[in-house]
């Protein structure tokens, strides 16, 4: 076999701390290596052309590139060797950047390790064989999980592109956090006026199937062919029959049900429609507060309903859906401010969250848009806003910036003045982070035109005094302590990952970070892809974002889905397990250990044997290390290939030990 | 070990001087609640405020000596009524979890310290070991009608990783104990606010401002009296109340009890052991209001 080795400088990324010329020189001495050189940027056009030329000139059978991570450029170089006429699996990559040059500064040690990695790759390559992908057909339907603004955008774009879309939302109505907002920054336009029509489009689009009050129960399959079980939670109302007339909500005697839509700043009836623009506009019963469901007495709604839609006996119902791609747009949750004991931690009635304040400002909110203190219903005069509650604070485990709080606080300060011209707003802030288009101008308007007093510093404590609250903090620009007398305090709570996000990630088999936010495939170049093919991200499930960015990402993920579905057939990855039928004794251990359910038992001439379902196998290799017979082998990572790597490494160590 | 509670007792220097009534009432209620106290033999100063500003090793050694003395007793732990002593003992113990530091401390000591005994305040002992329910069971004269502002001071629960007791922003141990006595506990917002501490000597104006604010807040929540857990806080609020009044022009007249005195009173202990007469602002006014409320309730 004739192998070519190309050692990449990666500018100074690798060459800075690895002697690449020596690595190439040593590579020439390795068995089967017919050609070796170092190259400035192997991934560049001249770099790739150089590889192709060398393959042709030296009649090479395989290529090793020693450069960056395979995640970055393995597909690039595979295409390169393919262009030169080789099978693309006759290629190996040695990672001498992330595994060598970026982790140590000792050139001698780095060079030695780089040589080791190259020799391992070359030894493995000797045992490589050409693999051919198989193709399979694609189910051109898409599921969008989460009905906030990002999910709505993704669903509409996919549907307008001609795809059949299934939208799943866990609450009774779509709209998400945006539907709760009174106005949006920096335009101060009505949130529900711009979102409402999009919500209606979802309801009326012929290509969209909408499941609200529903959650993902189970996901099977792979890109192109996912089988998903959706659990439709009991609403105790037949939504086919319900017309959303609202008679039941007027007559329901249980009026203390939690008002989730209004952030529990008000109460609602046990049977309710979350808000006037809800899509679908159907009633749902809160089982915890319904008198009929808790103690069997009442049933007023059942008697009054003109369409006889009430179903107290209704149960959760599973629905099966088959799709080819999934867009995850599950959004975020707000930080629980009660963790800040010094701010009153939920003890003081007039210390509220920013979202609660948003509901007080909203004309469709519990006070009809009149700002009233929860404690006594009086209109506040001095309103103090505290930023970074659950953002940029390591002590509560939220070191990251939530990004949008500076902006919504400025908006709320402006709206406060609009609602109550006699009022005075104060904002305690750490820095103003307003990098978007017209954003900085907007925060300046809050200060300059609306007279909001911005105080740079953290608040150490809030305590009630009489019917007011004393807000004590530092003014770090003045270098002094300040106390502000407030009638109402609004905590600008930060964002955190949606509850249950890690559990959903495990069902989707995508990665998430230590805070529960979903991880994109590449932070810069693959911002809406995940590492699981066919699963895309949109909106705040990936990290806090404002509305424009969420919408942009919703469209981006829709574009990705449309591009994926532009092909009728997809190629499967041939790096999967394969059973040597002669060696297999049918013990079934591989079937038990496979986390993807990709191995089945078949009858082969009266004997039980294992069989790999190619499209489900993810190539993880657990089965190969389980098989007592060595009968199941992961293609491209066979026992022989891995042993070849180990041997070449150990031989050197063995020789050293005898010297 | 038997189920009874036996603890090494560290009175601290104020316990034998300025806060004698805290010490005697603590001993009295512990006896009444079945907690046996063994005074640490030959205890020395904990280092108080000055030592740790000079040298952490020396400061820890001062407290470590007392811990070592207690280790020779057959006890379940060390308790002290004074939050300042508690801070020094716990900080020393916390630092000595680092073996290298412990070695440095042991070099300064006659006999090495093991650092295994749990250390807690009397308040923590009553709340966690004795239990609020047991205290409630023993009440013979409930404090019904007495509205109290519970004041913990700034160091009883801070820093949380060292003190490891109750909530550092909104502690509730004393609130619960007082409620168990039948008292009406006001939602006092400044439970852990600074009273001015030892600035009473150097800068009376600072204490007048800070303690004055506490007194204002207690009046604002319509408390009849303060209930405190710290000798220094008690002194600033009680002894210096007239100073506060003359410096700020206020007219405060609010008794400031130790929580141990009030527990003793509710348990029906004799006046001598509770030493109510040692308080500067006479407590009679608060008790009169309590009795009035009880009579109004009865009729």
PDB file of N, CA and C in Angstrom, chain A residues 341-342 347-348 461 463-466 472 483, chain B residues 167 169-170 189-190 192-193 213 216-217 220:
ATOM      1  N   UNK A 341     -32.835  36.207  48.384  1.00  0.00           N
ATOM      2  CA  UNK A 341     -33.469  36.520  49.660  1.00  0.00           C
ATOM      3  C   UNK A 341     -33.409  37.999  49.984  1.00  0.00           C
ATOM      4  N   UNK A 342     -32.310  38.659  49.570  1.00  0.00           N
ATOM      5  CA  UNK A 342     -32.127  40.070  49.918  1.00  0.00           C
ATOM      6  C   UNK A 342     -33.087  40.984  49.160  1.00  0.00           C
ATOM      7  N   UNK A 347     -41.428  37.493  49.275  1.00  0.00           N
ATOM      8  CA  UNK A 347     -42.128  37.845  50.516  1.00  0.00           C
ATOM      9  C   UNK A 347     -42.860  39.177  50.392  1.00  0.00           C
ATOM     10  N   UNK A 348     -42.310  40.070  49.568  1.00  0.00           N
ATOM     11  CA  UNK A 348     -42.899  41.402  49.464  1.00  0.00           C
ATOM     12  C   UNK A 348     -43.795  41.477  48.224  1.00  0.00           C
ATOM     13  N   UNK A 461     -30.080  45.239  48.942  1.00  0.00           N
ATOM     14  CA  UNK A 461     -31.212  44.885  49.800  1.00  0.00           C
ATOM     15  C   UNK A 461     -32.445  45.719  49.501  1.00  0.00           C
ATOM     16  N   UNK A 463     -36.136  46.533  51.526  1.00  0.00           N
ATOM     17  CA  UNK A 463     -36.970  46.243  52.695  1.00  0.00           C
ATOM     18  C   UNK A 463     -38.135  47.222  52.760  1.00  0.00           C
ATOM     19  N   UNK A 464     -39.254  46.752  53.302  1.00  0.00           N
ATOM     20  CA  UNK A 464     -40.417  47.631  53.377  1.00  0.00           C
ATOM     21  C   UNK A 464     -40.292  48.605  54.541  1.00  0.00           C
ATOM     22  N   UNK A 465     -40.774  49.795  54.360  1.00  0.00           N
ATOM     23  CA  UNK A 465     -40.811  50.801  55.425  1.00  0.00           C
ATOM     24  C   UNK A 465     -42.109  51.549  55.229  1.00  0.00           C
ATOM     25  N   UNK A 466     -43.030  51.397  56.173  1.00  0.00           N
ATOM     26  CA  UNK A 466     -44.359  51.954  55.967  1.00  0.00           C
ATOM     27  C   UNK A 466     -44.979  51.262  54.767  1.00  0.00           C
ATOM     28  N   UNK A 472     -31.791  49.642  48.620  1.00  0.00           N
ATOM     29  CA  UNK A 472     -30.452  50.119  48.939  1.00  0.00           C
ATOM     30  C   UNK A 472     -29.448  49.464  47.997  1.00  0.00           C
ATOM     31  N   UNK A 483     -29.887  55.054  48.507  1.00  0.00           N
ATOM     32  CA  UNK A 483     -31.152  54.440  48.890  1.00  0.00           C
ATOM     33  C   UNK A 483     -32.251  55.135  48.108  1.00  0.00           C
TER      34      UNK A 483
ATOM     35  N   UNK B 167     -31.153  30.759  56.889  1.00  0.00           N
ATOM     36  CA  UNK B 167     -31.000  31.538  55.652  1.00  0.00           C
ATOM     37  C   UNK B 167     -30.200  32.800  55.965  1.00  0.00           C
ATOM     38  N   UNK B 169     -30.081  35.613  54.410  1.00  0.00           N
ATOM     39  CA  UNK B 169     -30.777  36.874  54.159  1.00  0.00           C
ATOM     40  C   UNK B 169     -32.061  36.991  54.981  1.00  0.00           C
ATOM     41  N   UNK B 170     -32.712  35.892  55.195  1.00  0.00           N
ATOM     42  CA  UNK B 170     -33.982  35.921  55.923  1.00  0.00           C
ATOM     43  C   UNK B 170     -34.051  34.753  56.901  1.00  0.00           C
ATOM     44  N   UNK B 189     -38.151  43.528  58.630  1.00  0.00           N
ATOM     45  CA  UNK B 189     -37.387  43.405  57.380  1.00  0.00           C
ATOM     46  C   UNK B 189     -35.871  43.514  57.549  1.00  0.00           C
ATOM     47  N   UNK B 190     -35.401  44.016  58.685  1.00  0.00           N
ATOM     48  CA  UNK B 190     -33.958  44.286  58.815  1.00  0.00           C
ATOM     49  C   UNK B 190     -33.281  43.299  59.761  1.00  0.00           C
ATOM     50  N   UNK B 192     -31.035  41.085  59.504  1.00  0.00           N
ATOM     51  CA  UNK B 192     -29.595  40.833  59.442  1.00  0.00           C
ATOM     52  C   UNK B 192     -28.813  42.105  59.127  1.00  0.00           C
ATOM     53  N   UNK B 193     -29.468  43.245  59.392  1.00  0.00           N
ATOM     54  CA  UNK B 193     -28.832  44.525  59.123  1.00  0.00           C
ATOM     55  C   UNK B 193     -27.785  44.831  60.202  1.00  0.00           C
ATOM     56  N   UNK B 213     -32.054  53.365  62.643  1.00  0.00           N
ATOM     57  CA  UNK B 213     -32.856  52.833  61.533  1.00  0.00           C
ATOM     58  C   UNK B 213     -33.564  51.537  61.940  1.00  0.00           C
ATOM     59  N   UNK B 216     -36.413  52.479  64.154  1.00  0.00           N
ATOM     60  CA  UNK B 216     -37.504  53.014  63.314  1.00  0.00           C
ATOM     61  C   UNK B 216     -38.290  51.868  62.674  1.00  0.00           C
ATOM     62  N   UNK B 217     -37.529  50.914  62.120  1.00  0.00           N
ATOM     63  CA  UNK B 217     -38.176  49.815  61.396  1.00  0.00           C
ATOM     64  C   UNK B 217     -39.005  48.960  62.342  1.00  0.00           C
ATOM     65  N   UNK B 220     -42.084  50.703  62.986  1.00  0.00           N
ATOM     66  CA  UNK B 220     -42.898  50.669  61.773  1.00  0.00           C
ATOM     67  C   UNK B 220     -43.729  49.393  61.681  1.00  0.00           C
TER      68      UNK B 220
END
